[in-house]
mmCIF file with all atom_site columns, C-alpha atoms in Angstrom:
data_model
loop_
_atom_site.group_PDB
_atom_site.id
_atom_site.type_symbol
_atom_site.label_atom_id
_atom_site.label_alt_id
_atom_site.label_comp_id
_atom_site.label_asym_id
_atom_site.label_entity_id
_atom_site.label_seq_id
_atom_site.pdbx_PDB_ins_code
_atom_site.Cartn_x
_atom_site.Cartn_y
_atom_site.Cartn_z
_atom_site.occupancy
_atom_site.B_iso_or_equiv
_atom_site.pdbx_formal_charge
_atom_site.auth_seq_id
_atom_site.auth_comp_id
_atom_site.auth_asym_id
_atom_site.auth_atom_id
_atom_site.pdbx_PDB_model_num
ATOM 1   C CA . UNK W 1 1   ? 35.836 59.433 86.574  1.00 65.00 ? 636  UNK W CA 1
ATOM 2   C CA . UNK W 1 2   ? 38.444 57.318 88.292  1.00 73.00 ? 637  UNK W CA 1
ATOM 3   C CA . UNK W 1 3   ? 41.886 58.875 88.520  1.00 85.00 ? 638  UNK W CA 1
ATOM 4   C CA . UNK W 1 4   ? 45.299 58.316 90.003  1.00 91.00 ? 639  UNK W CA 1
ATOM 5   C CA . UNK W 1 5   ? 47.310 61.243 91.331  1.00 93.00 ? 640  UNK W CA 1
ATOM 6   C CA . UNK W 1 6   ? 51.024 61.252 91.920  1.00 93.00 ? 641  UNK W CA 1
ATOM 7   C CA . UNK W 1 7   ? 51.904 64.296 93.925  1.00 86.00 ? 642  UNK W CA 1
ATOM 8   C CA . UNK W 1 8   ? 55.379 65.016 92.654  1.00 85.00 ? 643  UNK W CA 1
ATOM 9   C CA . UNK W 1 9   ? 56.379 65.086 89.023  1.00 88.00 ? 644  UNK W CA 1
ATOM 10  C CA . UNK W 1 10  ? 60.072 65.526 89.765  1.00 92.00 ? 645  UNK W CA 1
ATOM 11  C CA . UNK W 1 11  ? 62.053 64.561 92.843  1.00 95.00 ? 646  UNK W CA 1
ATOM 12  C CA . UNK W 1 12  ? 65.764 65.129 93.358  1.00 96.00 ? 647  UNK W CA 1
ATOM 13  C CA . UNK W 1 13  ? 67.510 63.393 96.251  1.00 96.00 ? 648  UNK W CA 1
ATOM 14  C CA . UNK W 1 14  ? 71.027 62.727 97.362  1.00 96.00 ? 649  UNK W CA 1
ATOM 15  C CA . UNK W 1 15  ? 72.215 59.186 97.869  1.00 96.00 ? 650  UNK W CA 1
ATOM 16  C CA . UNK W 1 16  ? 71.239 57.678 101.220 1.00 96.00 ? 651  UNK W CA 1
ATOM 17  C CA . UNK W 1 17  ? 68.262 60.024 101.558 1.00 97.00 ? 652  UNK W CA 1
ATOM 18  C CA . UNK W 1 18  ? 64.885 58.515 102.305 1.00 97.00 ? 653  UNK W CA 1
ATOM 19  C CA . UNK W 1 19  ? 62.230 58.432 99.615  1.00 97.00 ? 654  UNK W CA 1
ATOM 20  C CA . UNK W 1 20  ? 58.474 58.665 99.731  1.00 97.00 ? 655  UNK W CA 1
ATOM 21  C CA . UNK W 1 21  ? 56.420 59.062 96.573  1.00 97.00 ? 656  UNK W CA 1
ATOM 22  C CA . UNK W 1 22  ? 52.776 59.804 97.035  1.00 96.00 ? 657  UNK W CA 1
ATOM 23  C CA . UNK W 1 23  ? 49.933 58.130 95.182  1.00 96.00 ? 658  UNK W CA 1
ATOM 24  C CA . UNK W 1 24  ? 46.221 58.698 95.687  1.00 96.00 ? 659  UNK W CA 1
ATOM 25  C CA . UNK W 1 25  ? 43.352 57.294 93.728  1.00 94.00 ? 660  UNK W CA 1
ATOM 26  C CA . UNK W 1 26  ? 39.700 58.029 93.393  1.00 90.00 ? 661  UNK W CA 1
ATOM 27  C CA . UNK W 1 27  ? 37.636 54.871 93.328  1.00 82.00 ? 662  UNK W CA 1
ATOM 28  C CA . UNK W 1 28  ? 35.387 53.584 96.037  1.00 76.00 ? 663  UNK W CA 1
ATOM 29  C CA . UNK W 1 29  ? 35.426 49.899 95.252  1.00 80.00 ? 664  UNK W CA 1
ATOM 30  C CA . UNK W 1 30  ? 37.971 47.153 95.712  1.00 82.00 ? 665  UNK W CA 1
ATOM 31  C CA . UNK W 1 31  ? 41.239 47.870 93.980  1.00 85.00 ? 666  UNK W CA 1
ATOM 32  C CA . UNK W 1 32  ? 44.522 46.240 93.145  1.00 88.00 ? 667  UNK W CA 1
ATOM 33  C CA . UNK W 1 33  ? 47.483 48.565 93.395  1.00 92.00 ? 668  UNK W CA 1
ATOM 34  C CA . UNK W 1 34  ? 50.820 48.598 91.624  1.00 92.00 ? 669  UNK W CA 1
ATOM 35  C CA . UNK W 1 35  ? 54.019 50.543 91.376  1.00 95.00 ? 670  UNK W CA 1
ATOM 36  C CA . UNK W 1 36  ? 55.991 50.285 88.148  1.00 93.00 ? 671  UNK W CA 1
ATOM 37  C CA . UNK W 1 37  ? 59.462 51.608 87.470  1.00 93.00 ? 672  UNK W CA 1
ATOM 38  C CA . UNK W 1 38  ? 61.067 52.603 84.206  1.00 90.00 ? 673  UNK W CA 1
ATOM 39  C CA . UNK W 1 39  ? 64.819 52.944 84.288  1.00 90.00 ? 674  UNK W CA 1
ATOM 40  C CA . UNK W 1 40  ? 66.390 55.092 81.568  1.00 86.00 ? 675  UNK W CA 1
ATOM 41  C CA . UNK W 1 41  ? 66.248 53.257 78.267  1.00 79.00 ? 676  UNK W CA 1
ATOM 42  C CA . UNK W 1 42  ? 64.529 50.213 79.725  1.00 83.00 ? 677  UNK W CA 1
ATOM 43  C CA . UNK W 1 43  ? 61.090 48.627 79.845  1.00 80.00 ? 678  UNK W CA 1
ATOM 44  C CA . UNK W 1 44  ? 58.496 49.343 82.446  1.00 86.00 ? 679  UNK W CA 1
ATOM 45  C CA . UNK W 1 45  ? 58.913 46.810 85.232  1.00 88.00 ? 680  UNK W CA 1
ATOM 46  C CA . UNK W 1 46  ? 56.656 45.822 88.075  1.00 88.00 ? 681  UNK W CA 1
ATOM 47  C CA . UNK W 1 47  ? 58.148 47.060 91.345  1.00 93.00 ? 682  UNK W CA 1
ATOM 48  C CA . UNK W 1 48  ? 55.519 45.790 93.758  1.00 92.00 ? 683  UNK W CA 1
ATOM 49  C CA . UNK W 1 49  ? 51.818 45.097 94.008  1.00 90.00 ? 684  UNK W CA 1
ATOM 50  C CA . UNK W 1 50  ? 49.039 44.901 96.538  1.00 90.00 ? 685  UNK W CA 1
ATOM 51  C CA . UNK W 1 51  ? 46.039 42.633 96.146  1.00 85.00 ? 686  UNK W CA 1
ATOM 52  C CA . UNK W 1 52  ? 44.954 41.748 99.670  1.00 84.00 ? 687  UNK W CA 1
ATOM 53  C CA . UNK W 1 53  ? 46.284 40.981 103.131 1.00 89.00 ? 688  UNK W CA 1
ATOM 54  C CA . UNK W 1 54  ? 49.049 42.934 104.807 1.00 92.00 ? 689  UNK W CA 1
ATOM 55  C CA . UNK W 1 55  ? 48.740 46.541 103.591 1.00 94.00 ? 690  UNK W CA 1
ATOM 56  C CA . UNK W 1 56  ? 52.497 46.970 103.796 1.00 96.00 ? 691  UNK W CA 1
ATOM 57  C CA . UNK W 1 57  ? 53.981 45.291 100.764 1.00 95.00 ? 692  UNK W CA 1
ATOM 58  C CA . UNK W 1 58  ? 57.603 44.810 99.951  1.00 94.00 ? 693  UNK W CA 1
ATOM 59  C CA . UNK W 1 59  ? 58.963 44.842 96.442  1.00 91.00 ? 694  UNK W CA 1
ATOM 60  C CA . UNK W 1 60  ? 62.240 44.501 94.691  1.00 89.00 ? 695  UNK W CA 1
ATOM 61  C CA . UNK W 1 61  ? 65.361 46.543 95.429  1.00 93.00 ? 696  UNK W CA 1
ATOM 62  C CA . UNK W 1 62  ? 64.320 47.517 98.943  1.00 95.00 ? 697  UNK W CA 1
ATOM 63  C CA . UNK W 1 63  ? 61.141 49.343 97.982  1.00 96.00 ? 698  UNK W CA 1
ATOM 64  C CA . UNK W 1 64  ? 57.947 49.060 99.962  1.00 97.00 ? 699  UNK W CA 1
ATOM 65  C CA . UNK W 1 65  ? 54.502 50.599 99.775  1.00 97.00 ? 700  UNK W CA 1
ATOM 66  C CA . UNK W 1 66  ? 51.683 50.977 102.238 1.00 96.00 ? 701  UNK W CA 1
ATOM 67  C CA . UNK W 1 67  ? 48.038 50.786 101.299 1.00 95.00 ? 702  UNK W CA 1
ATOM 68  C CA . UNK W 1 68  ? 45.907 53.046 103.497 1.00 95.00 ? 703  UNK W CA 1
ATOM 69  C CA . UNK W 1 69  ? 42.355 52.358 102.461 1.00 91.00 ? 704  UNK W CA 1
ATOM 70  C CA . UNK W 1 70  ? 40.851 55.244 104.431 1.00 92.00 ? 705  UNK W CA 1
ATOM 71  C CA . UNK W 1 71  ? 43.109 57.684 102.645 1.00 94.00 ? 706  UNK W CA 1
ATOM 72  C CA . UNK W 1 72  ? 42.873 56.025 99.217  1.00 94.00 ? 707  UNK W CA 1
ATOM 73  C CA . UNK W 1 73  ? 46.652 56.083 99.177  1.00 96.00 ? 708  UNK W CA 1
ATOM 74  C CA . UNK W 1 74  ? 49.453 53.750 98.176  1.00 97.00 ? 709  UNK W CA 1
ATOM 75  C CA . UNK W 1 75  ? 52.711 55.586 98.841  1.00 97.00 ? 710  UNK W CA 1
ATOM 76  C CA . UNK W 1 76  ? 56.039 54.173 97.773  1.00 97.00 ? 711  UNK W CA 1
ATOM 77  C CA . UNK W 1 77  ? 58.978 54.293 100.171 1.00 97.00 ? 712  UNK W CA 1
ATOM 78  C CA . UNK W 1 78  ? 62.625 53.421 100.368 1.00 97.00 ? 713  UNK W CA 1
ATOM 79  C CA . UNK W 1 79  ? 64.734 54.180 103.456 1.00 97.00 ? 714  UNK W CA 1
ATOM 80  C CA . UNK W 1 80  ? 67.959 54.922 101.589 1.00 97.00 ? 715  UNK W CA 1
ATOM 81  C CA . UNK W 1 81  ? 68.081 55.613 97.865  1.00 97.00 ? 716  UNK W CA 1
ATOM 82  C CA . UNK W 1 82  ? 70.960 54.850 95.572  1.00 96.00 ? 717  UNK W CA 1
ATOM 83  C CA . UNK W 1 83  ? 72.109 56.496 92.388  1.00 96.00 ? 718  UNK W CA 1
ATOM 84  C CA . UNK W 1 84  ? 70.801 53.447 90.513  1.00 95.00 ? 719  UNK W CA 1
ATOM 85  C CA . UNK W 1 85  ? 67.257 54.270 91.667  1.00 97.00 ? 720  UNK W CA 1
ATOM 86  C CA . UNK W 1 86  ? 67.174 57.136 89.195  1.00 97.00 ? 721  UNK W CA 1
ATOM 87  C CA . UNK W 1 87  ? 64.101 56.328 87.121  1.00 96.00 ? 722  UNK W CA 1
ATOM 88  C CA . UNK W 1 88  ? 60.488 57.205 86.514  1.00 93.00 ? 723  UNK W CA 1
ATOM 89  C CA . UNK W 1 89  ? 57.953 55.657 88.873  1.00 96.00 ? 724  UNK W CA 1
ATOM 90  C CA . UNK W 1 90  ? 54.315 55.022 88.027  1.00 94.00 ? 725  UNK W CA 1
ATOM 91  C CA . UNK W 1 91  ? 51.510 54.213 90.398  1.00 95.00 ? 726  UNK W CA 1
ATOM 92  C CA . UNK W 1 92  ? 48.669 52.177 88.915  1.00 92.00 ? 727  UNK W CA 1
ATOM 93  C CA . UNK W 1 93  ? 45.240 51.179 90.153  1.00 90.00 ? 728  UNK W CA 1
ATOM 94  C CA . UNK W 1 94  ? 43.068 48.404 88.794  1.00 85.00 ? 729  UNK W CA 1
ATOM 95  C CA . UNK W 1 95  ? 39.435 48.306 89.693  1.00 77.00 ? 730  UNK W CA 1
ATOM 96  C CA . UNK W 1 96  ? 38.731 44.825 90.917  1.00 69.00 ? 731  UNK W CA 1
ATOM 97  C CA . UNK W 1 97  ? 35.269 44.597 89.443  1.00 64.00 ? 732  UNK W CA 1
ATOM 98  C CA . UNK W 1 98  ? 36.008 41.878 86.947  1.00 53.00 ? 733  UNK W CA 1
ATOM 99  C CA . UNK W 1 99  ? 37.186 44.289 84.307  1.00 57.00 ? 734  UNK W CA 1
ATOM 100 C CA . UNK W 1 100 ? 40.689 44.815 83.067  1.00 63.00 ? 735  UNK W CA 1
ATOM 101 C CA . UNK W 1 101 ? 41.057 48.534 83.199  1.00 72.00 ? 736  UNK W CA 1
ATOM 102 C CA . UNK W 1 102 ? 44.126 49.833 84.962  1.00 81.00 ? 737  UNK W CA 1
ATOM 103 C CA . UNK W 1 103 ? 44.658 53.531 85.411  1.00 84.00 ? 738  UNK W CA 1
ATOM 104 C CA . UNK W 1 104 ? 48.160 54.901 85.668  1.00 89.00 ? 739  UNK W CA 1
ATOM 105 C CA . UNK W 1 105 ? 49.364 58.023 87.364  1.00 91.00 ? 740  UNK W CA 1
ATOM 106 C CA . UNK W 1 106 ? 51.336 60.666 85.491  1.00 89.00 ? 741  UNK W CA 1
ATOM 107 C CA . UNK W 1 107 ? 54.605 59.353 86.861  1.00 91.00 ? 742  UNK W CA 1
ATOM 108 C CA . UNK W 1 108 ? 57.313 60.785 89.092  1.00 94.00 ? 743  UNK W CA 1
ATOM 109 C CA . UNK W 1 109 ? 60.811 61.300 87.784  1.00 93.00 ? 744  UNK W CA 1
ATOM 110 C CA . UNK W 1 110 ? 63.342 60.572 90.491  1.00 96.00 ? 745  UNK W CA 1
ATOM 111 C CA . UNK W 1 111 ? 66.912 61.761 90.129  1.00 96.00 ? 746  UNK W CA 1
ATOM 112 C CA . UNK W 1 112 ? 69.391 60.600 92.726  1.00 96.00 ? 747  UNK W CA 1
ATOM 113 C CA . UNK W 1 113 ? 72.607 62.584 92.994  1.00 95.00 ? 748  UNK W CA 1
ATOM 114 C CA . UNK W 1 114 ? 75.731 60.561 93.638  1.00 87.00 ? 749  UNK W CA 1
ATOM 115 C CA . UNK B 2 1   ? 59.660 32.200 79.953  1.00 77.00 ? 1267 UNK B CA 1
ATOM 116 C CA . UNK B 2 2   ? 57.343 34.774 78.498  1.00 78.00 ? 1268 UNK B CA 1
ATOM 117 C CA . UNK B 2 3   ? 58.613 37.591 76.341  1.00 88.00 ? 1269 UNK B CA 1
ATOM 118 C CA . UNK B 2 4   ? 56.974 40.478 74.569  1.00 91.00 ? 1270 UNK B CA 1
ATOM 119 C CA . UNK B 2 5   ? 58.280 42.013 71.374  1.00 93.00 ? 1271 UNK B CA 1
ATOM 120 C CA . UNK B 2 6   ? 57.316 45.381 70.025  1.00 93.00 ? 1272 UNK B CA 1
ATOM 121 C CA . UNK B 2 7   ? 58.548 47.071 66.894  1.00 91.00 ? 1273 UNK B CA 1
ATOM 122 C CA . UNK B 2 8   ? 59.735 49.339 65.515  1.00 91.00 ? 1274 UNK B CA 1
ATOM 123 C CA . UNK B 2 9   ? 61.535 51.116 68.345  1.00 90.00 ? 1275 UNK B CA 1
ATOM 124 C CA . UNK B 2 10  ? 61.342 54.507 66.678  1.00 93.00 ? 1276 UNK B CA 1
ATOM 125 C CA . UNK B 2 11  ? 59.291 55.790 63.799  1.00 95.00 ? 1277 UNK B CA 1
ATOM 126 C CA . UNK B 2 12  ? 59.030 59.121 62.037  1.00 96.00 ? 1278 UNK B CA 1
ATOM 127 C CA . UNK B 2 13  ? 56.001 59.454 59.802  1.00 96.00 ? 1279 UNK B CA 1
ATOM 128 C CA . UNK B 2 14  ? 54.474 62.353 57.868  1.00 97.00 ? 1280 UNK B CA 1
ATOM 129 C CA . UNK B 2 15  ? 51.019 63.652 58.659  1.00 97.00 ? 1281 UNK B CA 1
ATOM 130 C CA . UNK B 2 16  ? 48.386 61.726 56.743  1.00 97.00 ? 1282 UNK B CA 1
ATOM 131 C CA . UNK B 2 17  ? 50.429 58.569 56.343  1.00 97.00 ? 1283 UNK B CA 1
ATOM 132 C CA . UNK B 2 18  ? 49.274 55.179 57.675  1.00 97.00 ? 1284 UNK B CA 1
ATOM 133 C CA . UNK B 2 19  ? 50.594 53.503 60.780  1.00 96.00 ? 1285 UNK B CA 1
ATOM 134 C CA . UNK B 2 20  ? 51.088 49.925 61.843  1.00 96.00 ? 1286 UNK B CA 1
ATOM 135 C CA . UNK B 2 21  ? 52.769 48.972 65.110  1.00 96.00 ? 1287 UNK B CA 1
ATOM 136 C CA . UNK B 2 22  ? 53.085 45.317 65.949  1.00 95.00 ? 1288 UNK B CA 1
ATOM 137 C CA . UNK B 2 23  ? 53.327 43.523 69.256  1.00 96.00 ? 1289 UNK B CA 1
ATOM 138 C CA . UNK B 2 24  ? 53.791 39.813 69.817  1.00 96.00 ? 1290 UNK B CA 1
ATOM 139 C CA . UNK B 2 25  ? 53.966 37.721 72.952  1.00 95.00 ? 1291 UNK B CA 1
ATOM 140 C CA . UNK B 2 26  ? 55.824 34.444 73.316  1.00 93.00 ? 1292 UNK B CA 1
ATOM 141 C CA . UNK B 2 27  ? 55.686 31.759 75.924  1.00 90.00 ? 1293 UNK B CA 1
ATOM 142 C CA . UNK B 2 28  ? 52.066 32.067 76.947  1.00 87.00 ? 1294 UNK B CA 1
ATOM 143 C CA . UNK B 2 29  ? 48.651 31.503 75.464  1.00 86.00 ? 1295 UNK B CA 1
ATOM 144 C CA . UNK B 2 30  ? 45.494 33.558 75.553  1.00 87.00 ? 1296 UNK B CA 1
ATOM 145 C CA . UNK B 2 31  ? 47.105 36.628 77.115  1.00 88.00 ? 1297 UNK B CA 1
ATOM 146 C CA . UNK B 2 32  ? 45.240 39.842 77.675  1.00 87.00 ? 1298 UNK B CA 1
ATOM 147 C CA . UNK B 2 33  ? 46.865 42.460 75.486  1.00 91.00 ? 1299 UNK B CA 1
ATOM 148 C CA . UNK B 2 34  ? 46.965 46.228 75.816  1.00 91.00 ? 1300 UNK B CA 1
ATOM 149 C CA . UNK B 2 35  ? 48.090 49.289 73.939  1.00 93.00 ? 1301 UNK B CA 1
ATOM 150 C CA . UNK B 2 36  ? 49.074 52.303 76.041  1.00 92.00 ? 1302 UNK B CA 1
ATOM 151 C CA . UNK B 2 37  ? 50.332 55.727 75.078  1.00 92.00 ? 1303 UNK B CA 1
ATOM 152 C CA . UNK B 2 38  ? 52.753 57.476 77.373  1.00 85.00 ? 1304 UNK B CA 1
ATOM 153 C CA . UNK B 2 39  ? 52.649 61.245 77.117  1.00 74.00 ? 1305 UNK B CA 1
ATOM 154 C CA . UNK B 2 40  ? 55.078 63.422 79.021  1.00 67.00 ? 1306 UNK B CA 1
ATOM 155 C CA . UNK B 2 41  ? 53.617 64.454 82.336  1.00 65.00 ? 1307 UNK B CA 1
ATOM 156 C CA . UNK B 2 42  ? 50.389 62.610 81.675  1.00 69.00 ? 1308 UNK B CA 1
ATOM 157 C CA . UNK B 2 43  ? 51.207 59.060 82.568  1.00 76.00 ? 1309 UNK B CA 1
ATOM 158 C CA . UNK B 2 44  ? 50.063 56.010 80.707  1.00 84.00 ? 1310 UNK B CA 1
ATOM 159 C CA . UNK B 2 45  ? 46.790 56.220 78.863  1.00 86.00 ? 1311 UNK B CA 1
ATOM 160 C CA . UNK B 2 46  ? 45.024 52.994 77.974  1.00 85.00 ? 1312 UNK B CA 1
ATOM 161 C CA . UNK B 2 47  ? 44.069 53.014 74.293  1.00 91.00 ? 1313 UNK B CA 1
ATOM 162 C CA . UNK B 2 48  ? 42.864 49.471 73.596  1.00 91.00 ? 1314 UNK B CA 1
ATOM 163 C CA . UNK B 2 49  ? 42.712 46.114 75.269  1.00 87.00 ? 1315 UNK B CA 1
ATOM 164 C CA . UNK B 2 50  ? 41.905 42.650 74.034  1.00 90.00 ? 1316 UNK B CA 1
ATOM 165 C CA . UNK B 2 51  ? 40.906 39.520 75.901  1.00 85.00 ? 1317 UNK B CA 1
ATOM 166 C CA . UNK B 2 52  ? 40.946 37.258 72.851  1.00 88.00 ? 1318 UNK B CA 1
ATOM 167 C CA . UNK B 2 53  ? 41.304 36.967 69.091  1.00 92.00 ? 1319 UNK B CA 1
ATOM 168 C CA . UNK B 2 54  ? 39.162 39.527 67.344  1.00 90.00 ? 1320 UNK B CA 1
ATOM 169 C CA . UNK B 2 55  ? 37.989 41.052 70.630  1.00 89.00 ? 1321 UNK B CA 1
ATOM 170 C CA . UNK B 2 56  ? 38.989 44.684 70.944  1.00 91.00 ? 1322 UNK B CA 1
ATOM 171 C CA . UNK B 2 57  ? 37.823 47.245 73.451  1.00 87.00 ? 1323 UNK B CA 1
ATOM 172 C CA . UNK B 2 58  ? 38.550 50.890 72.873  1.00 87.00 ? 1324 UNK B CA 1
ATOM 173 C CA . UNK B 2 59  ? 39.034 53.148 75.837  1.00 81.00 ? 1325 UNK B CA 1
ATOM 174 C CA . UNK B 2 60  ? 39.570 56.447 74.085  1.00 79.00 ? 1326 UNK B CA 1
ATOM 175 C CA . UNK B 2 61  ? 37.905 57.494 70.814  1.00 69.00 ? 1327 UNK B CA 1
ATOM 176 C CA . UNK B 2 62  ? 40.586 58.710 68.453  1.00 80.00 ? 1328 UNK B CA 1
ATOM 177 C CA . UNK B 2 63  ? 42.353 58.334 65.193  1.00 89.00 ? 1329 UNK B CA 1
ATOM 178 C CA . UNK B 2 64  ? 43.726 54.887 66.017  1.00 94.00 ? 1330 UNK B CA 1
ATOM 179 C CA . UNK B 2 65  ? 42.443 51.338 65.789  1.00 95.00 ? 1331 UNK B CA 1
ATOM 180 C CA . UNK B 2 66  ? 43.649 47.965 67.023  1.00 96.00 ? 1332 UNK B CA 1
ATOM 181 C CA . UNK B 2 67  ? 43.359 44.422 65.804  1.00 96.00 ? 1333 UNK B CA 1
ATOM 182 C CA . UNK B 2 68  ? 44.205 41.005 67.139  1.00 96.00 ? 1334 UNK B CA 1
ATOM 183 C CA . UNK B 2 69  ? 44.487 38.634 64.194  1.00 95.00 ? 1335 UNK B CA 1
ATOM 184 C CA . UNK B 2 70  ? 46.212 35.902 66.195  1.00 95.00 ? 1336 UNK B CA 1
ATOM 185 C CA . UNK B 2 71  ? 46.236 34.894 69.841  1.00 94.00 ? 1337 UNK B CA 1
ATOM 186 C CA . UNK B 2 72  ? 49.593 36.473 70.605  1.00 95.00 ? 1338 UNK B CA 1
ATOM 187 C CA . UNK B 2 73  ? 49.622 39.338 68.120  1.00 96.00 ? 1339 UNK B CA 1
ATOM 188 C CA . UNK B 2 74  ? 48.271 42.808 68.708  1.00 96.00 ? 1340 UNK B CA 1
ATOM 189 C CA . UNK B 2 75  ? 48.455 45.557 66.095  1.00 97.00 ? 1341 UNK B CA 1
ATOM 190 C CA . UNK B 2 76  ? 47.923 49.284 66.477  1.00 96.00 ? 1342 UNK B CA 1
ATOM 191 C CA . UNK B 2 77  ? 46.967 51.087 63.278  1.00 96.00 ? 1343 UNK B CA 1
ATOM 192 C CA . UNK B 2 78  ? 45.941 54.341 61.787  1.00 96.00 ? 1344 UNK B CA 1
ATOM 193 C CA . UNK B 2 79  ? 44.798 55.188 58.268  1.00 95.00 ? 1345 UNK B CA 1
ATOM 194 C CA . UNK B 2 80  ? 45.944 58.790 58.475  1.00 96.00 ? 1346 UNK B CA 1
ATOM 195 C CA . UNK B 2 81  ? 48.250 60.021 61.194  1.00 95.00 ? 1347 UNK B CA 1
ATOM 196 C CA . UNK B 2 82  ? 47.768 63.366 62.910  1.00 94.00 ? 1348 UNK B CA 1
ATOM 197 C CA . UNK B 2 83  ? 50.396 65.482 64.587  1.00 93.00 ? 1349 UNK B CA 1
ATOM 198 C CA . UNK B 2 84  ? 48.700 64.753 67.882  1.00 90.00 ? 1350 UNK B CA 1
ATOM 199 C CA . UNK B 2 85  ? 49.369 61.027 67.445  1.00 92.00 ? 1351 UNK B CA 1
ATOM 200 C CA . UNK B 2 86  ? 53.021 61.602 68.300  1.00 92.00 ? 1352 UNK B CA 1
ATOM 201 C CA . UNK B 2 87  ? 54.020 59.877 71.486  1.00 91.00 ? 1353 UNK B CA 1
ATOM 202 C CA . UNK B 2 88  ? 55.458 56.797 73.062  1.00 92.00 ? 1354 UNK B CA 1
ATOM 203 C CA . UNK B 2 89  ? 53.365 53.681 72.543  1.00 95.00 ? 1355 UNK B CA 1
ATOM 204 C CA . UNK B 2 90  ? 53.621 50.696 74.802  1.00 94.00 ? 1356 UNK B CA 1
ATOM 205 C CA . UNK B 2 91  ? 52.231 47.220 74.320  1.00 94.00 ? 1357 UNK B CA 1
ATOM 206 C CA . UNK B 2 92  ? 51.623 45.114 77.404  1.00 91.00 ? 1358 UNK B CA 1
ATOM 207 C CA . UNK B 2 93  ? 50.302 41.710 78.298  1.00 90.00 ? 1359 UNK B CA 1
ATOM 208 C CA . UNK B 2 94  ? 48.900 40.238 81.445  1.00 85.00 ? 1360 UNK B CA 1
ATOM 209 C CA . UNK B 2 95  ? 47.674 36.883 82.601  1.00 79.00 ? 1361 UNK B CA 1
ATOM 210 C CA . UNK B 2 96  ? 44.641 38.332 84.272  1.00 64.00 ? 1362 UNK B CA 1
ATOM 211 C CA . UNK B 2 97  ? 42.063 36.178 85.799  1.00 57.00 ? 1363 UNK B CA 1
ATOM 212 C CA . UNK B 2 98  ? 38.911 37.027 87.623  1.00 47.00 ? 1364 UNK B CA 1
ATOM 213 C CA . UNK B 2 99  ? 39.361 34.500 90.336  1.00 48.00 ? 1365 UNK B CA 1
ATOM 214 C CA . UNK B 2 100 ? 40.135 35.667 93.824  1.00 46.00 ? 1366 UNK B CA 1
ATOM 215 C CA . UNK B 2 101 ? 43.759 35.853 94.663  1.00 44.00 ? 1367 UNK B CA 1
ATOM 216 C CA . UNK B 2 102 ? 44.977 36.489 91.160  1.00 50.00 ? 1368 UNK B CA 1
ATOM 217 C CA . UNK B 2 103 ? 47.908 38.769 91.417  1.00 53.00 ? 1369 UNK B CA 1
ATOM 218 C CA . UNK B 2 104 ? 49.413 39.383 88.050  1.00 66.00 ? 1370 UNK B CA 1
ATOM 219 C CA . UNK B 2 105 ? 50.681 42.734 86.915  1.00 76.00 ? 1371 UNK B CA 1
ATOM 220 C CA . UNK B 2 106 ? 51.485 43.781 83.421  1.00 82.00 ? 1372 UNK B CA 1
ATOM 221 C CA . UNK B 2 107 ? 54.598 43.083 81.386  1.00 85.00 ? 1373 UNK B CA 1
ATOM 222 C CA . UNK B 2 108 ? 55.429 45.883 79.003  1.00 89.00 ? 1374 UNK B CA 1
ATOM 223 C CA . UNK B 2 109 ? 57.199 45.884 75.685  1.00 90.00 ? 1375 UNK B CA 1
ATOM 224 C CA . UNK B 2 110 ? 60.094 48.204 75.005  1.00 88.00 ? 1376 UNK B CA 1
ATOM 225 C CA . UNK B 2 111 ? 57.893 50.789 73.348  1.00 91.00 ? 1377 UNK B CA 1
ATOM 226 C CA . UNK B 2 112 ? 57.746 52.672 70.066  1.00 93.00 ? 1378 UNK B CA 1
ATOM 227 C CA . UNK B 2 113 ? 58.520 56.359 69.918  1.00 92.00 ? 1379 UNK B CA 1
ATOM 228 C CA . UNK B 2 114 ? 56.372 57.773 67.148  1.00 94.00 ? 1380 UNK B CA 1
ATOM 229 C CA . UNK B 2 115 ? 57.009 61.237 65.789  1.00 95.00 ? 1381 UNK B CA 1
ATOM 230 C CA . UNK B 2 116 ? 54.526 62.603 63.294  1.00 95.00 ? 1382 UNK B CA 1
ATOM 231 C CA . UNK B 2 117 ? 55.968 65.433 61.235  1.00 96.00 ? 1383 UNK B CA 1
#
């Protein structure tokens, strides 16, 4: 069965530290890839997405992610985190077979210390 | 602009009681609609999705059902709640299309925290 793995369930960083959240998926076909963020008490929001083209995609608030097809990975990065980045981050993979099924990872809770 | 409304925000229900969670979308037509459950440490689990009125696909067999009586309304129901139905339920919509280059993600509602006691 298809799955999405996020390597860290909890990450604690100090402000200005660099961030990388891992995401791997198991599906051999064409995929669309997403990162969503849920700030405390708020809705899930789309952070960035990859559909085709440049495998390095840039999203809102200085986040970026790189799709490495050979590694089935779509890691999220930010060079310097801020306290306001404290949130839960979800990686999601949609199989681009004409269906609508999107599989989400378990999420990574990021806490940034001021 | 498009908005999605989900209610109630919190709900405490006894075991065996019925459930009805409602989700409505404004500002778009013929959206694809989804119900997800978010369990701690387990991510978002797709429960149901709908591509049109009366069209429901179930991803996980369980105690819940979904209906889409109108184009922009999606309802999650149960006849008799179980303790294991407790969780955080999210409605979402997307403007998916099968054509190449489509690049829409999901927009999520604010969620309903259901506690079955």
